[in-house]
Amino acid sequence: MSIAAIGGYLVNEPSDAEFAHVGRTLVSSAHPQPAPHRMTPGPRPRVSLVTVTFNAAGFISPFCEAVSRLSYPALEVLIVDNASHDGTAAVLRRALPRATVIEARRNGGFAAGCNLGAAAASGDVLFFLNPDTRPPPEAVEPLCRPVFERRDVGAAGCKLVYPDGRLQSAGGVIGEHGFCRHRGQGEHDRGQYDSEAVVDYVPGAALAIRRGVFRELGGFHEGYFPGFYEDVELCVRLRRRGYRVLCVAAPTIEHLENQSIGPTLPYSVRRNRMLFLARNADPEHPYRALGREASRLYRAHVRPLLAALLGAHPWKLRDAWRDWRPAMPGDLAGFALALLAARRTGPHGAPGPDRSRILCSPAAPDGQDR
């Protein structure tokens, strides 16, 4: 599940200028950019397109129409319906009669649905695609061929755009405190991201990975419910094993984004960011990042309330409470989960020699989040 538009839900989010600096450092220094790669004729990989739906009957038709027009010949389509109660599975079977529709017994979230679809897939390459995307007919080959032909490439994504044509993502960078930012988000697409680039991660809204590599990694981590950050962590695990993550030059896919998440979005983003932070912190100092996060939470939530109370300004207290109320539950829940994760490393979070360097860059000198 993509996290391309979560900025408005994050408290004390890094400024654009600060993140631009981090992004340049991570992308240009940590990831040497590849030489242009020309596709040569060769055997086509068999591709399994995997989509996860939940109560999507009202908006799934344009996606089905786009998938039916995909021109790639060696393609199987698997759609996992996460226990919808609006007839989504029936709509899918009518619109895509050749697709395999798997009805999950319960809604285990985006990651669990993807893993279920991947387990049933037979292709060489898995192409995870959100149900609120509109892929062009030629989308499959330029996205999936690189991960099949190039053994150093672990995953590939592409440019995602909003319906009005503005850029949503051209791959992403990971900053301090686990904040993620997409390259080019909100910019007009003038071709500035039309060359292949090595990035920190690519969104799960359109992500290609070899099936064997996905299985070797154990799939998406299903703790990131209902979605968000499972794609980021998958890419971190790939890079930890020496693979590169690419944003390829083509295709460009329209993405409506977060169509079926609903009102839990702010809570889920905060919770999962902190879970990601704890699972990928320096294993020798698992609480160091959480200490910095506790300081950030104090600045974001406690200090404004204390200042308003001590200043005896009712309107300031009202404003502080208004800002605090929607944000704090997710932050607190995430912090509690992060503490547990720091104490008990899961199977996908096994320590690696370059773990902390992969996650984030050093803190800014002024102590502000990036």
mmCIF file of C-alpha atoms in Angstrom:
data_model
loop_
_atom_site.group_PDB
_atom_site.id
_atom_site.type_symbol
_atom_site.label_atom_id
_atom_site.label_comp_id
_atom_site.label_asym_id
_atom_site.label_seq_id
_atom_site.Cartn_x
_atom_site.Cartn_y
_atom_site.Cartn_z
ATOM 1 C CA MET A 1 0.000 0.000 0.000
ATOM 2 C CA SER A 2 1.474 3.312 -1.049
ATOM 3 C CA ILE A 3 2.275 6.027 1.492
ATOM 4 C CA ALA A 4 2.523 8.767 -1.094
ATOM 5 C CA ALA A 5 0.088 11.210 0.489
ATOM 6 C CA ILE A 6 0.609 10.729 4.195
ATOM 7 C CA GLY A 7 2.392 14.021 4.786
ATOM 8 C CA GLY A 8 -0.714 15.849 5.922
ATOM 9 C CA TYR A 9 -1.296 13.297 8.644
ATOM 10 C CA LEU A 10 2.161 13.423 10.207
ATOM 11 C CA VAL A 11 2.845 15.673 13.176
ATOM 12 C CA ASN A 12 6.017 17.781 12.911
ATOM 13 C CA GLU A 13 6.710 16.398 9.467
ATOM 14 C CA PRO A 14 10.060 17.457 7.975
ATOM 15 C CA SER A 15 9.958 20.513 5.770
ATOM 16 C CA ASP A 16 10.290 20.173 2.010
ATOM 17 C CA ALA A 17 13.698 21.857 2.103
ATOM 18 C CA GLU A 18 14.998 19.531 4.817
ATOM 19 C CA PHE A 19 13.724 16.425 3.055
ATOM 20 C CA ALA A 20 15.061 17.571 -0.298
ATOM 21 C CA HIS A 21 18.528 17.645 1.281
ATOM 22 C CA VAL A 22 18.089 14.163 2.773
ATOM 23 C CA GLY A 23 16.721 12.848 -0.515
ATOM 24 C CA ARG A 24 19.671 14.152 -2.494
ATOM 25 C CA THR A 25 22.104 12.644 0.000
ATOM 26 C CA LEU A 26 20.465 9.222 0.069
ATOM 27 C CA VAL A 27 19.769 8.901 -3.633
ATOM 28 C CA SER A 28 22.901 10.431 -5.103
ATOM 29 C CA SER A 29 25.495 9.294 -2.551
ATOM 30 C CA ALA A 30 24.218 6.068 -1.022
ATOM 31 C CA HIS A 31 22.909 4.731 -4.330
ATOM 32 C CA PRO A 32 25.210 5.128 -7.360
ATOM 33 C CA GLN A 33 22.925 5.622 -10.323
ATOM 34 C CA PRO A 34 22.949 2.837 -12.929
ATOM 35 C CA ALA A 35 24.064 3.277 -16.487
ATOM 36 C CA PRO A 36 21.209 3.344 -19.006
ATOM 37 C CA HIS A 37 20.037 -0.190 -19.677
ATOM 38 C CA ARG A 38 18.678 -1.139 -23.080
ATOM 39 C CA MET A 39 16.167 -3.963 -23.241
ATOM 40 C CA THR A 40 17.323 -6.678 -25.611
ATOM 41 C CA PRO A 41 15.117 -9.336 -27.158
ATOM 42 C CA GLY A 42 14.951 -12.441 -25.006
ATOM 43 C CA PRO A 43 12.541 -14.831 -23.381
ATOM 44 C CA ARG A 44 9.680 -13.038 -21.745
ATOM 45 C CA PRO A 45 9.182 -13.725 -18.050
ATOM 46 C CA ARG A 46 5.857 -15.119 -16.981
ATOM 47 C CA VAL A 47 4.216 -12.428 -14.865
ATOM 48 C CA SER A 48 1.645 -12.844 -12.110
ATOM 49 C CA LEU A 49 -0.329 -9.664 -11.504
ATOM 50 C CA VAL A 50 -1.538 -9.631 -7.881
ATOM 51 C CA THR A 51 -4.219 -7.226 -6.652
ATOM 52 C CA VAL A 52 -5.904 -6.982 -3.250
ATOM 53 C CA THR A 53 -9.428 -5.577 -2.863
ATOM 54 C CA PHE A 54 -11.711 -4.708 0.020
ATOM 55 C CA ASN A 55 -15.229 -3.331 -0.494
ATOM 56 C CA ALA A 56 -14.198 -2.074 -3.917
ATOM 57 C CA ALA A 57 -17.388 -2.776 -5.875
ATOM 58 C CA GLY A 58 -18.101 0.926 -6.268
ATOM 59 C CA PHE A 59 -14.785 1.873 -7.889
ATOM 60 C CA ILE A 60 -13.220 -1.317 -9.289
ATOM 61 C CA SER A 61 -14.695 -1.201 -12.826
ATOM 62 C CA PRO A 62 -12.121 1.215 -14.361
ATOM 63 C CA PHE A 63 -9.308 -0.929 -12.957
ATOM 64 C CA CYS A 64 -10.836 -4.082 -14.443
ATOM 65 C CA GLU A 65 -11.172 -2.380 -17.805
ATOM 66 C CA ALA A 66 -7.517 -1.288 -17.715
ATOM 67 C CA VAL A 67 -6.319 -4.779 -16.737
ATOM 68 C CA SER A 68 -8.353 -6.363 -19.532
ATOM 69 C CA ARG A 69 -6.460 -4.158 -22.008
ATOM 70 C CA LEU A 70 -2.968 -5.112 -20.842
ATOM 71 C CA SER A 71 -1.057 -6.289 -23.898
ATOM 72 C CA TYR A 72 1.473 -8.576 -22.207
ATOM 73 C CA PRO A 73 0.904 -12.161 -23.448
ATOM 74 C CA ALA A 74 2.470 -14.199 -20.604
ATOM 75 C CA LEU A 75 0.281 -12.759 -17.857
ATOM 76 C CA GLU A 76 -1.876 -14.321 -15.179
ATOM 77 C CA VAL A 77 -4.151 -12.166 -13.014
ATOM 78 C CA LEU A 78 -4.849 -13.060 -9.390
ATOM 79 C CA ILE A 79 -7.152 -10.917 -7.259
ATOM 80 C CA VAL A 80 -7.457 -11.484 -3.523
ATOM 81 C CA ASP A 81 -10.680 -10.133 -2.060
ATOM 82 C CA ASN A 82 -10.240 -9.445 1.651
ATOM 83 C CA ALA A 83 -13.672 -10.567 2.887
ATOM 84 C CA SER A 84 -15.609 -7.727 1.261
ATOM 85 C CA HIS A 85 -19.289 -7.433 2.106
ATOM 86 C CA ASP A 86 -20.366 -5.363 -0.903
ATOM 87 C CA GLY A 87 -20.182 -8.018 -3.633
ATOM 88 C CA THR A 88 -16.696 -7.103 -4.873
ATOM 89 C CA ALA A 89 -15.805 -10.715 -5.733
ATOM 90 C CA ALA A 90 -18.870 -11.094 -7.943
ATOM 91 C CA VAL A 91 -18.083 -7.835 -9.752
ATOM 92 C CA LEU A 92 -14.535 -9.034 -10.377
ATOM 93 C CA ARG A 93 -15.615 -12.391 -11.781
ATOM 94 C CA ARG A 94 -17.996 -10.708 -14.222
ATOM 95 C CA ALA A 95 -15.508 -8.054 -15.326
ATOM 96 C CA LEU A 96 -12.417 -10.310 -15.526
ATOM 97 C CA PRO A 97 -13.624 -13.845 -16.300
ATOM 98 C CA ARG A 98 -10.079 -15.122 -16.953
ATOM 99 C CA ALA A 99 -8.717 -13.850 -13.646
ATOM 100 C CA THR A 100 -8.369 -16.021 -10.559
ATOM 101 C CA VAL A 101 -10.389 -14.471 -7.728
ATOM 102 C CA ILE A 102 -9.366 -15.683 -4.270
ATOM 103 C CA GLU A 103 -11.816 -14.920 -1.468
ATOM 104 C CA ALA A 104 -9.999 -14.562 1.852
ATOM 105 C CA ARG A 105 -11.854 -15.718 4.953
ATOM 106 C CA ARG A 106 -11.031 -12.502 6.780
ATOM 107 C CA ASN A 107 -9.585 -9.086 6.083
ATOM 108 C CA GLY A 108 -5.964 -9.549 7.076
ATOM 109 C CA GLY A 109 -4.868 -6.293 5.481
ATOM 110 C CA PHE A 110 -3.000 -5.413 2.321
ATOM 111 C CA ALA A 111 0.194 -7.320 3.157
ATOM 112 C CA ALA A 112 -1.634 -10.538 4.056
ATOM 113 C CA GLY A 113 -3.690 -10.316 0.871
ATOM 114 C CA CYS A 114 -0.567 -9.839 -1.245
ATOM 115 C CA ASN A 115 1.100 -12.819 0.416
ATOM 116 C CA LEU A 116 -1.973 -14.951 -0.218
ATOM 117 C CA GLY A 117 -1.979 -13.998 -3.891
ATOM 118 C CA ALA A 118 1.765 -14.567 -4.216
ATOM 119 C CA ALA A 119 1.411 -18.067 -2.745
ATOM 120 C CA ALA A 120 -1.030 -18.956 -5.527
ATOM 121 C CA ALA A 121 1.033 -17.345 -8.307
ATOM 122 C CA SER A 122 3.030 -19.288 -10.884
ATOM 123 C CA GLY A 123 4.876 -16.491 -12.690
ATOM 124 C CA ASP A 124 8.580 -15.709 -12.670
ATOM 125 C CA VAL A 125 7.780 -12.143 -11.607
ATOM 126 C CA LEU A 126 5.134 -10.840 -9.216
ATOM 127 C CA PHE A 127 3.546 -7.544 -10.211
ATOM 128 C CA PHE A 128 1.679 -6.053 -7.242
ATOM 129 C CA LEU A 129 -0.854 -3.494 -8.427
ATOM 130 C CA ASN A 130 -3.403 -1.532 -6.422
ATOM 131 C CA PRO A 131 -7.089 -1.680 -7.432
ATOM 132 C CA ASP A 132 -7.275 2.116 -7.633
ATOM 133 C CA THR A 133 -4.669 2.295 -10.414
ATOM 134 C CA ARG A 134 -5.122 2.687 -14.174
ATOM 135 C CA PRO A 135 -2.206 0.911 -15.887
ATOM 136 C CA PRO A 136 -1.663 1.635 -19.588
ATOM 137 C CA PRO A 137 -1.806 -1.364 -21.975
ATOM 138 C CA GLU A 138 1.988 -1.558 -22.277
ATOM 139 C CA ALA A 139 2.676 -1.337 -18.517
ATOM 140 C CA VAL A 140 3.846 -4.872 -17.745
ATOM 141 C CA GLU A 141 6.985 -5.480 -19.798
ATOM 142 C CA PRO A 142 9.091 -2.361 -19.038
ATOM 143 C CA LEU A 143 8.375 -2.719 -15.322
ATOM 144 C CA CYS A 144 8.852 -6.482 -14.968
ATOM 145 C CA ARG A 145 11.675 -7.254 -17.403
ATOM 146 C CA PRO A 146 14.415 -5.489 -15.360
ATOM 147 C CA VAL A 147 13.822 -7.574 -12.228
ATOM 148 C CA PHE A 148 13.794 -10.761 -14.319
ATOM 149 C CA GLU A 149 16.895 -10.047 -16.415
ATOM 150 C CA ARG A 150 19.132 -8.207 -13.939
ATOM 151 C CA ARG A 151 20.175 -10.271 -10.955
ATOM 152 C CA ASP A 152 21.260 -7.215 -8.947
ATOM 153 C CA VAL A 153 17.771 -5.677 -9.095
ATOM 154 C CA GLY A 154 15.504 -6.752 -6.264
ATOM 155 C CA ALA A 155 12.399 -4.712 -7.030
ATOM 156 C CA ALA A 156 11.219 -2.141 -9.526
ATOM 157 C CA GLY A 157 8.572 0.545 -9.499
ATOM 158 C CA CYS A 158 7.605 3.310 -11.863
ATOM 159 C CA LYS A 159 6.223 6.815 -11.935
ATOM 160 C CA LEU A 160 2.800 7.146 -10.333
ATOM 161 C CA VAL A 161 0.666 10.165 -11.154
ATOM 162 C CA TYR A 162 -2.534 11.642 -9.781
ATOM 163 C CA PRO A 163 -5.581 11.827 -12.083
ATOM 164 C CA ASP A 164 -4.739 15.476 -12.857
ATOM 165 C CA GLY A 165 -1.309 14.431 -14.151
ATOM 166 C CA ARG A 166 0.779 15.701 -11.242
ATOM 167 C CA LEU A 167 3.454 13.371 -9.953
ATOM 168 C CA GLN A 168 2.648 11.232 -6.959
ATOM 169 C CA SER A 169 5.854 9.207 -6.787
ATOM 170 C CA ALA A 170 9.034 8.479 -8.672
ATOM 171 C CA GLY A 171 10.355 6.209 -5.969
ATOM 172 C CA GLY A 172 11.060 7.333 -2.433
ATOM 173 C CA VAL A 173 13.666 8.163 0.181
ATOM 174 C CA ILE A 174 13.699 7.308 3.885
ATOM 175 C CA GLY A 175 14.631 10.025 6.350
ATOM 176 C CA GLU A 176 15.201 10.377 10.067
ATOM 177 C CA HIS A 177 12.483 8.995 12.387
ATOM 178 C CA GLY A 178 11.230 6.729 9.604
ATOM 179 C CA PHE A 179 9.569 9.558 7.686
ATOM 180 C CA CYS A 180 9.273 8.728 4.003
ATOM 181 C CA ARG A 181 8.922 11.104 1.094
ATOM 182 C CA HIS A 182 8.322 10.432 -2.566
ATOM 183 C CA ARG A 183 10.531 11.974 -5.200
ATOM 184 C CA GLY A 184 8.647 14.567 -7.180
ATOM 185 C CA GLN A 185 5.375 14.399 -5.255
ATOM 186 C CA GLY A 186 3.077 17.229 -6.336
ATOM 187 C CA GLU A 187 5.329 18.351 -9.186
ATOM 188 C CA HIS A 188 4.122 18.684 -12.751
ATOM 189 C CA ASP A 189 5.495 15.836 -14.834
ATOM 190 C CA ARG A 190 7.847 17.466 -17.334
ATOM 191 C CA GLY A 191 10.037 14.423 -17.834
ATOM 192 C CA GLN A 192 12.383 15.261 -14.958
ATOM 193 C CA TYR A 193 12.120 11.677 -13.649
ATOM 194 C CA ASP A 194 12.136 9.860 -16.979
ATOM 195 C CA SER A 195 15.524 8.222 -16.416
ATOM 196 C CA GLU A 196 16.083 5.073 -14.379
ATOM 197 C CA ALA A 197 17.139 5.712 -10.776
ATOM 198 C CA VAL A 198 18.156 3.693 -7.731
ATOM 199 C CA VAL A 199 15.949 4.664 -4.782
ATOM 200 C CA ASP A 200 15.351 3.685 -1.164
ATOM 201 C CA TYR A 201 11.968 2.130 -1.916
ATOM 202 C CA VAL A 202 9.141 2.011 -4.431
ATOM 203 C CA PRO A 203 5.442 2.068 -3.480
ATOM 204 C CA GLY A 204 3.520 -1.170 -3.302
ATOM 205 C CA ALA A 205 0.851 0.401 -5.493
ATOM 206 C CA ALA A 206 2.892 -0.810 -8.491
ATOM 207 C CA LEU A 207 5.841 -3.006 -7.535
ATOM 208 C CA ALA A 208 7.560 -5.821 -9.440
ATOM 209 C CA ILE A 209 9.754 -8.450 -7.771
ATOM 210 C CA ARG A 210 10.969 -11.934 -8.706
ATOM 211 C CA ARG A 211 8.762 -14.564 -7.121
ATOM 212 C CA GLY A 212 11.755 -16.498 -5.804
ATOM 213 C CA VAL A 213 13.203 -13.422 -4.122
ATOM 214 C CA PHE A 214 9.833 -12.531 -2.597
ATOM 215 C CA ARG A 215 9.558 -16.050 -1.204
ATOM 216 C CA GLU A 216 13.150 -15.927 0.074
ATOM 217 C CA LEU A 217 12.319 -12.743 2.014
ATOM 218 C CA GLY A 218 9.167 -14.256 3.496
ATOM 219 C CA GLY A 219 6.852 -11.847 1.689
ATOM 220 C CA PHE A 220 5.398 -8.650 3.083
ATOM 221 C CA HIS A 221 5.356 -8.315 6.853
ATOM 222 C CA GLU A 222 1.708 -8.682 7.875
ATOM 223 C CA GLY A 223 2.008 -6.610 11.051
ATOM 224 C CA TYR A 224 1.540 -3.419 9.052
ATOM 225 C CA PHE A 225 -2.249 -3.501 9.155
ATOM 226 C CA PRO A 226 -4.244 -2.420 7.178
ATOM 227 C CA GLY A 227 -1.404 -1.115 5.032
ATOM 228 C CA PHE A 228 1.444 1.450 4.846
ATOM 229 C CA TYR A 229 5.168 0.781 5.331
ATOM 230 C CA GLU A 230 5.045 -2.903 4.377
ATOM 231 C CA ASP A 231 6.383 -1.867 0.954
ATOM 232 C CA VAL A 232 9.083 0.308 2.516
ATOM 233 C CA GLU A 233 10.274 -2.495 4.796
ATOM 234 C CA LEU A 234 10.291 -5.018 1.950
ATOM 235 C CA CYS A 235 12.642 -2.735 0.019
ATOM 236 C CA VAL A 236 14.839 -2.227 3.094
ATOM 237 C CA ARG A 237 15.162 -5.996 3.439
ATOM 238 C CA LEU A 238 16.049 -6.281 -0.248
ATOM 239 C CA ARG A 239 18.786 -3.678 0.089
ATOM 240 C CA ARG A 240 20.100 -5.359 3.217
ATOM 241 C CA ARG A 241 20.683 -8.472 1.074
ATOM 242 C CA GLY A 242 22.572 -6.487 -1.544
ATOM 243 C CA TYR A 243 19.804 -5.918 -4.093
ATOM 244 C CA ARG A 244 19.071 -2.573 -5.699
ATOM 245 C CA VAL A 245 15.620 -1.012 -5.865
ATOM 246 C CA LEU A 246 14.839 0.776 -9.130
ATOM 247 C CA CYS A 247 12.381 3.360 -10.310
ATOM 248 C CA VAL A 248 12.320 2.586 -14.027
ATOM 249 C CA ALA A 249 11.744 5.067 -16.822
ATOM 250 C CA ALA A 250 8.450 3.534 -17.973
ATOM 251 C CA PRO A 251 5.544 3.014 -17.616
ATOM 252 C CA THR A 252 3.619 5.834 -15.962
ATOM 253 C CA ILE A 253 0.593 4.624 -13.988
ATOM 254 C CA GLU A 254 -2.319 6.705 -12.740
ATOM 255 C CA HIS A 255 -3.103 6.090 -9.071
ATOM 256 C CA LEU A 256 -6.125 7.452 -7.234
ATOM 257 C CA GLU A 257 -4.539 6.460 -3.889
ATOM 258 C CA ASN A 258 -6.020 5.210 -0.615
ATOM 259 C CA GLN A 259 -9.435 4.620 -2.164
ATOM 260 C CA SER A 260 -10.420 1.844 0.238
ATOM 261 C CA ILE A 261 -8.549 2.631 3.460
ATOM 262 C CA GLY A 262 -11.182 4.859 5.063
ATOM 263 C CA PRO A 263 -11.014 6.903 8.276
ATOM 264 C CA THR A 264 -8.248 4.829 9.906
ATOM 265 C CA LEU A 265 -5.598 6.381 7.630
ATOM 266 C CA PRO A 266 -3.956 8.849 10.107
ATOM 267 C CA TYR A 267 -3.877 6.282 12.920
ATOM 268 C CA SER A 268 -2.517 3.531 10.651
ATOM 269 C CA VAL A 269 0.248 5.691 9.207
ATOM 270 C CA ARG A 270 1.525 6.795 12.617
ATOM 271 C CA ARG A 271 1.303 3.337 14.125
ATOM 272 C CA ASN A 272 3.074 1.642 11.231
ATOM 273 C CA ARG A 273 5.801 4.260 10.907
ATOM 274 C CA MET A 274 6.853 3.631 14.488
ATOM 275 C CA LEU A 275 6.655 -0.131 14.060
ATOM 276 C CA PHE A 276 8.905 0.230 11.017
ATOM 277 C CA LEU A 277 11.286 2.429 12.993
ATOM 278 C CA ALA A 278 11.652 -0.098 15.808
ATOM 279 C CA ARG A 279 11.962 -3.148 13.546
ATOM 280 C CA ASN A 280 14.738 -1.536 11.528
ATOM 281 C CA ALA A 281 16.699 0.329 14.187
ATOM 282 C CA ASP A 282 20.330 -0.344 15.008
ATOM 283 C CA PRO A 283 20.218 -3.796 16.693
ATOM 284 C CA GLU A 284 23.022 -2.818 19.082
ATOM 285 C CA HIS A 285 21.066 0.214 20.281
ATOM 286 C CA PRO A 286 17.380 -0.631 19.694
ATOM 287 C CA TYR A 287 16.079 2.086 22.017
ATOM 288 C CA ARG A 288 18.174 4.961 20.681
ATOM 289 C CA ALA A 289 15.780 5.764 17.844
ATOM 290 C CA LEU A 290 12.820 5.391 20.193
ATOM 291 C CA GLY A 291 14.403 7.882 22.585
ATOM 292 C CA ARG A 292 14.615 10.410 19.768
ATOM 293 C CA GLU A 293 11.033 9.597 18.864
ATOM 294 C CA ALA A 294 9.903 10.160 22.464
ATOM 295 C CA SER A 295 11.538 13.581 22.309
ATOM 296 C CA ARG A 296 9.707 14.324 19.065
ATOM 297 C CA LEU A 297 6.378 13.278 20.584
ATOM 298 C CA TYR A 298 7.010 15.575 23.546
ATOM 299 C CA ARG A 299 7.672 18.514 21.222
ATOM 300 C CA ALA A 300 4.677 17.670 19.061
ATOM 301 C CA HIS A 301 2.067 16.951 21.724
ATOM 302 C CA VAL A 302 3.010 17.708 25.324
ATOM 303 C CA ARG A 303 4.879 20.989 25.031
ATOM 304 C CA PRO A 304 2.106 22.857 23.144
ATOM 305 C CA LEU A 305 -0.467 21.774 25.745
ATOM 306 C CA LEU A 306 1.779 22.787 28.646
ATOM 307 C CA ALA A 307 2.523 26.145 27.054
ATOM 308 C CA ALA A 308 -1.176 26.813 26.556
ATOM 309 C CA LEU A 309 -1.999 25.808 30.138
ATOM 310 C CA LEU A 310 0.801 27.822 31.710
ATOM 311 C CA GLY A 311 0.052 30.815 29.530
ATOM 312 C CA ALA A 312 -3.615 30.737 30.530
ATOM 313 C CA HIS A 313 -4.709 31.464 26.974
ATOM 314 C CA PRO A 314 -7.971 29.569 26.350
ATOM 315 C CA TRP A 315 -7.742 29.962 22.593
ATOM 316 C CA LYS A 316 -4.218 28.509 22.544
ATOM 317 C CA LEU A 317 -5.378 25.584 24.656
ATOM 318 C CA ARG A 318 -8.260 25.041 22.259
ATOM 319 C CA ASP A 319 -5.914 25.086 19.254
ATOM 320 C CA ALA A 320 -3.428 22.747 20.957
ATOM 321 C CA TRP A 321 -6.198 20.309 21.862
ATOM 322 C CA ARG A 322 -7.559 20.412 18.312
ATOM 323 C CA ASP A 323 -4.132 19.511 16.926
ATOM 324 C CA TRP A 324 -3.419 16.914 19.616
ATOM 325 C CA ARG A 325 -6.650 14.929 19.572
ATOM 326 C CA PRO A 326 -6.501 13.280 16.097
ATOM 327 C CA ALA A 327 -2.769 12.602 16.244
ATOM 328 C CA MET A 328 -1.989 11.303 19.701
ATOM 329 C CA PRO A 329 -3.827 7.919 19.685
ATOM 330 C CA GLY A 330 -1.908 6.663 16.674
ATOM 331 C CA ASP A 331 1.395 7.972 17.996
ATOM 332 C CA LEU A 332 0.898 6.377 21.413
ATOM 333 C CA ALA A 333 -0.242 3.048 19.975
ATOM 334 C CA GLY A 334 2.658 3.055 17.562
ATOM 335 C CA PHE A 335 5.142 3.892 20.297
ATOM 336 C CA ALA A 336 3.876 1.021 22.469
ATOM 337 C CA LEU A 337 4.164 -1.413 19.557
ATOM 338 C CA ALA A 338 7.596 -0.065 18.718
ATOM 339 C CA LEU A 339 8.804 -0.729 22.261
ATOM 340 C CA LEU A 340 7.634 -4.330 21.995
ATOM 341 C CA ALA A 341 9.252 -4.714 18.585
ATOM 342 C CA ALA A 342 12.539 -3.338 19.898
ATOM 343 C CA ARG A 343 12.536 -5.940 22.679
ATOM 344 C CA ARG A 344 11.641 -8.864 20.430
ATOM 345 C CA THR A 345 13.037 -8.963 16.910
ATOM 346 C CA GLY A 346 10.706 -10.714 14.471
ATOM 347 C CA PRO A 347 11.689 -13.144 11.689
ATOM 348 C CA HIS A 348 11.728 -10.379 9.070
ATOM 349 C CA GLY A 349 13.712 -8.000 11.234
ATOM 350 C CA ALA A 350 16.796 -10.076 11.927
ATOM 351 C CA PRO A 351 19.826 -7.868 12.576
ATOM 352 C CA GLY A 352 22.142 -7.191 9.666
ATOM 353 C CA PRO A 353 25.561 -5.527 9.556
ATOM 354 C CA ASP A 354 24.319 -2.432 7.695
ATOM 355 C CA ARG A 355 20.880 -2.206 9.269
ATOM 356 C CA SER A 356 21.072 1.274 10.809
ATOM 357 C CA ARG A 357 22.835 2.793 7.803
ATOM 358 C CA ILE A 358 20.136 1.513 5.479
ATOM 359 C CA LEU A 359 17.300 2.930 7.548
ATOM 360 C CA CYS A 360 18.075 6.600 7.919
ATOM 361 C CA SER A 361 20.608 9.388 7.823
ATOM 362 C CA PRO A 362 22.140 11.141 10.845
ATOM 363 C CA ALA A 363 20.031 13.624 12.773
ATOM 364 C CA ALA A 364 20.165 17.242 11.666
ATOM 365 C CA PRO A 365 22.511 19.442 13.722
ATOM 366 C CA ASP A 366 19.615 21.521 15.039
ATOM 367 C CA GLY A 367 17.783 18.414 16.230
ATOM 368 C CA GLN A 368 14.818 18.972 13.923
ATOM 369 C CA ASP A 369 13.174 16.082 12.109
ATOM 370 C CA ARG A 370 13.938 15.737 8.438
#
